[in-house]
Short mmCIF file of N, CA and C in Angstrom, two decimals:
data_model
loop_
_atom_site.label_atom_id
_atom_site.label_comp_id
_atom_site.label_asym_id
_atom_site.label_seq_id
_atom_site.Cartn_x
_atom_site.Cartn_y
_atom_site.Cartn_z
N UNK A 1 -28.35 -34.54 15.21
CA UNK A 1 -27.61 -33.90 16.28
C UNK A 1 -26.10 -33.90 15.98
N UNK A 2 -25.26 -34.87 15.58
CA UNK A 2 -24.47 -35.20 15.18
C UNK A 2 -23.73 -34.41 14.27
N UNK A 3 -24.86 -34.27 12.94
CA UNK A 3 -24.35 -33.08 12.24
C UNK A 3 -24.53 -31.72 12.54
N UNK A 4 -24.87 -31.40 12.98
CA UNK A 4 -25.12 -30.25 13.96
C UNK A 4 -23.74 -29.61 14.66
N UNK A 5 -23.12 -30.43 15.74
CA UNK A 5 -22.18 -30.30 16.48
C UNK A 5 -21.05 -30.33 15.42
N UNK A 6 -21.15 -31.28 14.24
CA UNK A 6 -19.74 -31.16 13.25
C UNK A 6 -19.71 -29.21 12.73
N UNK A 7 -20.93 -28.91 12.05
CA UNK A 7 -20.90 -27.99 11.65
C UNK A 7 -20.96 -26.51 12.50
N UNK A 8 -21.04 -26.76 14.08
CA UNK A 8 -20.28 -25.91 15.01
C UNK A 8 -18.66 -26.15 15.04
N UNK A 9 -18.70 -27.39 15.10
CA UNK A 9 -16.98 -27.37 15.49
C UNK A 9 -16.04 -26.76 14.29
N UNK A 10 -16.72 -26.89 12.92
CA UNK A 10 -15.73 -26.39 11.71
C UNK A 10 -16.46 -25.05 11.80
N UNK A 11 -17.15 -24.25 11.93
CA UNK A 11 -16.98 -22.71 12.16
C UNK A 11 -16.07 -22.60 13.26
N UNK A 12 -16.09 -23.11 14.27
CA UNK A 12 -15.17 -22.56 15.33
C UNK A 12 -14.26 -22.71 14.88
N UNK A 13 -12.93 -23.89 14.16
CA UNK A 13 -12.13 -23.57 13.42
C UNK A 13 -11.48 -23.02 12.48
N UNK A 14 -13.07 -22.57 11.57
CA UNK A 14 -12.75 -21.69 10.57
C UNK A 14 -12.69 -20.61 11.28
N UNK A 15 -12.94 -20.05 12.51
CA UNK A 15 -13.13 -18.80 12.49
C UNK A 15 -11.66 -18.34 13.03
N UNK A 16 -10.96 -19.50 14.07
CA UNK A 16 -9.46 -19.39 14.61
C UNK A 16 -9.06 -19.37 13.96
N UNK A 17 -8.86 -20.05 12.27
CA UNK A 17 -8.02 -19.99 11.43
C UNK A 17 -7.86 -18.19 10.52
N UNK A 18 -8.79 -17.68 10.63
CA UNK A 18 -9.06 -16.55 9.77
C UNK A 18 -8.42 -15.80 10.95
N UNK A 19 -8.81 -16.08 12.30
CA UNK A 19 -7.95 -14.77 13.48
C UNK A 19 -6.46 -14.78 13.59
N UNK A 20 -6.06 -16.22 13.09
CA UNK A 20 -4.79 -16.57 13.63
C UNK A 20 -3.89 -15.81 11.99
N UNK A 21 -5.10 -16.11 10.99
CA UNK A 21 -4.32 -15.32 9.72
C UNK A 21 -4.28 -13.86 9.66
N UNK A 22 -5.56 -13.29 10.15
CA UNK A 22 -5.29 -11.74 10.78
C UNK A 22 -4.00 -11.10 11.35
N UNK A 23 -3.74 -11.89 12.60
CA UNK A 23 -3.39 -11.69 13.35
C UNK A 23 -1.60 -11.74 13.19
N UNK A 24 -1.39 -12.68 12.46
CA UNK A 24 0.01 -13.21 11.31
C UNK A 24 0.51 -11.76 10.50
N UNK A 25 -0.76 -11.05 9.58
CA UNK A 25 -0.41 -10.20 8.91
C UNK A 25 -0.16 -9.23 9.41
N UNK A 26 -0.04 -8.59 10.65
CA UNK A 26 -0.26 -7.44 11.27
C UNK A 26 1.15 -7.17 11.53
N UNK A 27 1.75 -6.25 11.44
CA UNK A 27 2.97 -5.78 12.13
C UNK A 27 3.36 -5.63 13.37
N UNK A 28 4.14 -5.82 13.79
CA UNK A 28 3.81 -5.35 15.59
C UNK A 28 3.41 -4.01 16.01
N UNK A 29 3.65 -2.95 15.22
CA UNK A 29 2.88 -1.78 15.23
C UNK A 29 1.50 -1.88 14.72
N UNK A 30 1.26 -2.84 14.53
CA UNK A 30 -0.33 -2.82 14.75
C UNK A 30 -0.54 -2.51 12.63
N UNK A 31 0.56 -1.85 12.20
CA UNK A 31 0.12 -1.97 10.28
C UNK A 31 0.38 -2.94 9.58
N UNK A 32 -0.58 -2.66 8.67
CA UNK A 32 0.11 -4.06 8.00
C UNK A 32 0.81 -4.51 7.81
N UNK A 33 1.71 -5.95 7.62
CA UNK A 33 3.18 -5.80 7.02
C UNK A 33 2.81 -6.07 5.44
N UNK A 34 3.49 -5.74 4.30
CA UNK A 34 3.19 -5.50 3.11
C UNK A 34 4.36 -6.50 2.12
N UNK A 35 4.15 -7.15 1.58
CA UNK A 35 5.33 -8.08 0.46
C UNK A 35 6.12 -6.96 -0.13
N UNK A 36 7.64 -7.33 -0.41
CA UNK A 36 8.61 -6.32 -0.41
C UNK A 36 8.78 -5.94 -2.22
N UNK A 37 8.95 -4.82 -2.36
CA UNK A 37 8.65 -4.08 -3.75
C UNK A 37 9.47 -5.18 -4.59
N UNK A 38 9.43 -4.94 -5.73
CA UNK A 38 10.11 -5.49 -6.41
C UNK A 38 11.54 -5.24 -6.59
N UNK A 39 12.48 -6.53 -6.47
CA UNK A 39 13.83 -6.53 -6.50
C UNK A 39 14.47 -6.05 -4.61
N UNK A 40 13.85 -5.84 -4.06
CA UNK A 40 13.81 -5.60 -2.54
C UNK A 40 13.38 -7.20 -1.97
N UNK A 41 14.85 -7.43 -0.60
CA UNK A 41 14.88 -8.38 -0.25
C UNK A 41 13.68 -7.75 1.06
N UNK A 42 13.35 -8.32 1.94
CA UNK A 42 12.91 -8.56 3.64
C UNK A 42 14.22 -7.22 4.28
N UNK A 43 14.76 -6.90 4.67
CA UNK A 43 15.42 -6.13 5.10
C UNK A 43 15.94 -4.87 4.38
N UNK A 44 15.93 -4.77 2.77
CA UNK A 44 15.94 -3.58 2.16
C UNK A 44 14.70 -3.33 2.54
N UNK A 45 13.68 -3.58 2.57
CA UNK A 45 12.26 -3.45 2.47
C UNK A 45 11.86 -2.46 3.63
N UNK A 46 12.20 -3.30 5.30
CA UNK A 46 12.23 -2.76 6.34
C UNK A 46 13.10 -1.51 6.26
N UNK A 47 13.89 -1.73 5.92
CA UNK A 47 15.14 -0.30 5.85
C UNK A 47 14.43 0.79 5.21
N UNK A 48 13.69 0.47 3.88
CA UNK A 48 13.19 1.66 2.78
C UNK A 48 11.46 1.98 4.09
N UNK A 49 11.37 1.05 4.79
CA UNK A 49 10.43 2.22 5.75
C UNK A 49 10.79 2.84 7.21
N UNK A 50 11.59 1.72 7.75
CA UNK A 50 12.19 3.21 8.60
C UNK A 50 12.52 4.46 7.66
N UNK A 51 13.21 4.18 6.90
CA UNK A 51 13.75 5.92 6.24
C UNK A 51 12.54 6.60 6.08
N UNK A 52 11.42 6.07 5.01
CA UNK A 52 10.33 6.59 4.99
C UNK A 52 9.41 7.58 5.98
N UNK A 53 9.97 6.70 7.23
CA UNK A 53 8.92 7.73 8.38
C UNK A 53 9.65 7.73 9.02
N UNK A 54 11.40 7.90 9.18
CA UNK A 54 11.86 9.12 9.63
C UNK A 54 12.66 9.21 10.49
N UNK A 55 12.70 7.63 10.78
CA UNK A 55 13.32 6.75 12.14
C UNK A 55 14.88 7.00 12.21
N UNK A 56 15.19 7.18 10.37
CA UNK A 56 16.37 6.99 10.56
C UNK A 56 16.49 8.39 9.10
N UNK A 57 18.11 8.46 9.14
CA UNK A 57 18.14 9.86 8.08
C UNK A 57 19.03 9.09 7.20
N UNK A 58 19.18 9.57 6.04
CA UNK A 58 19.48 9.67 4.73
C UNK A 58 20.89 8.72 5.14
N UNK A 59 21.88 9.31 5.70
CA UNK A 59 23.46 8.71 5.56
C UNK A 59 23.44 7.49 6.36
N UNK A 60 22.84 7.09 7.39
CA UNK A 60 22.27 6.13 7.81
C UNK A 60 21.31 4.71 6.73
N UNK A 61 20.45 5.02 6.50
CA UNK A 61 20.13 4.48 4.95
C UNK A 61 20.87 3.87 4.65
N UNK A 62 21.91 4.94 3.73
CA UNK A 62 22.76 4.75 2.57
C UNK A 62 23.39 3.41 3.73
N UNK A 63 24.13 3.64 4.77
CA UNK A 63 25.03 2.97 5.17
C UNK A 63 24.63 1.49 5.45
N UNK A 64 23.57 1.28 5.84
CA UNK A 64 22.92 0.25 6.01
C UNK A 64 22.71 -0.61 4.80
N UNK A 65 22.12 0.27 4.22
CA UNK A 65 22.01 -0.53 2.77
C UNK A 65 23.10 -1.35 2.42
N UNK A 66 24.23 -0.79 1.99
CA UNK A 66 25.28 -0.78 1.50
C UNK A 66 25.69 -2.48 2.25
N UNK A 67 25.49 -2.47 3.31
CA UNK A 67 25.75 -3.39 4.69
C UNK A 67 25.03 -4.50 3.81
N UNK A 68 23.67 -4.03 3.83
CA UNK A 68 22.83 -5.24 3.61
C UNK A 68 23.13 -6.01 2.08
N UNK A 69 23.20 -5.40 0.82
CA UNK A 69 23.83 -5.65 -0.15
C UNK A 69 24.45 -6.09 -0.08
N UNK A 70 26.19 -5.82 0.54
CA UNK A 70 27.12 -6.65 0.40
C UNK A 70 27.16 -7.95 1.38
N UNK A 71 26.14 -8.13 2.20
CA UNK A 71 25.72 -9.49 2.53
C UNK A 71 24.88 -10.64 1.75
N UNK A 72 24.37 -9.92 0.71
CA UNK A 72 23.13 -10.93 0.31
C UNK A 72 23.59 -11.56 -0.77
N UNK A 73 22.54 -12.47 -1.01
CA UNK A 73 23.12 -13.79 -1.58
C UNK A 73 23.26 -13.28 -2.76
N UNK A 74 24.06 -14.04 -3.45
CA UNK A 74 24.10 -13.90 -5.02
C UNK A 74 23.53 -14.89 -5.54
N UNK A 75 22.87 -13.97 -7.12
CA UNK A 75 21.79 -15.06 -8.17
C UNK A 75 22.03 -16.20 -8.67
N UNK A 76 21.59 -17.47 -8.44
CA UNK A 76 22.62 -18.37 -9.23
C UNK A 76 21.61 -18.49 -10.38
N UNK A 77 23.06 -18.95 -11.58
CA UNK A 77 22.22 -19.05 -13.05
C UNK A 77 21.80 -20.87 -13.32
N UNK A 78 20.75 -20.56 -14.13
CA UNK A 78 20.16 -22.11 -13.80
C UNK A 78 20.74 -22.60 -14.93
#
């Protein structure tokens, strides 16, 4: 009986754990969110899809970008 009830209680956790990881990946629009291209920080990333679908136009972009670049960190050499 004992083992029984263990091996309900770890599906029920496995199964919160897999919803709660679902649920993590999802965008708030409901798409996926996706790891950022290569050499693209978290916010170039977001920026290169608003432009994409349209949210925002071309000189806007550029301007933002530009914003975000000259904020970000610089590489340190090891």
């Amino acid at each position: 009986m004992s083992l029984t009830t263990l091996v309900v209680w770890a599906l029920i956790i496995a199964a919160a754990v897999l919803v709660a990881r679902a649920y993590r990946r999802e965008g708030t629009d409901g798409r996926a969110v996706t790891a950022p291209g290569p050499g693209l920080g978290k916010g170039e990333d977001l920026l290169a899809t608003r432009f994409a679908s349209g949210e925002i136009d071309e000189e806007e972009y550029k301007r933002r970008l530009a914003v975000l670049r000259s904020h970000a960190p610089k590489p340190t050499l090891p």
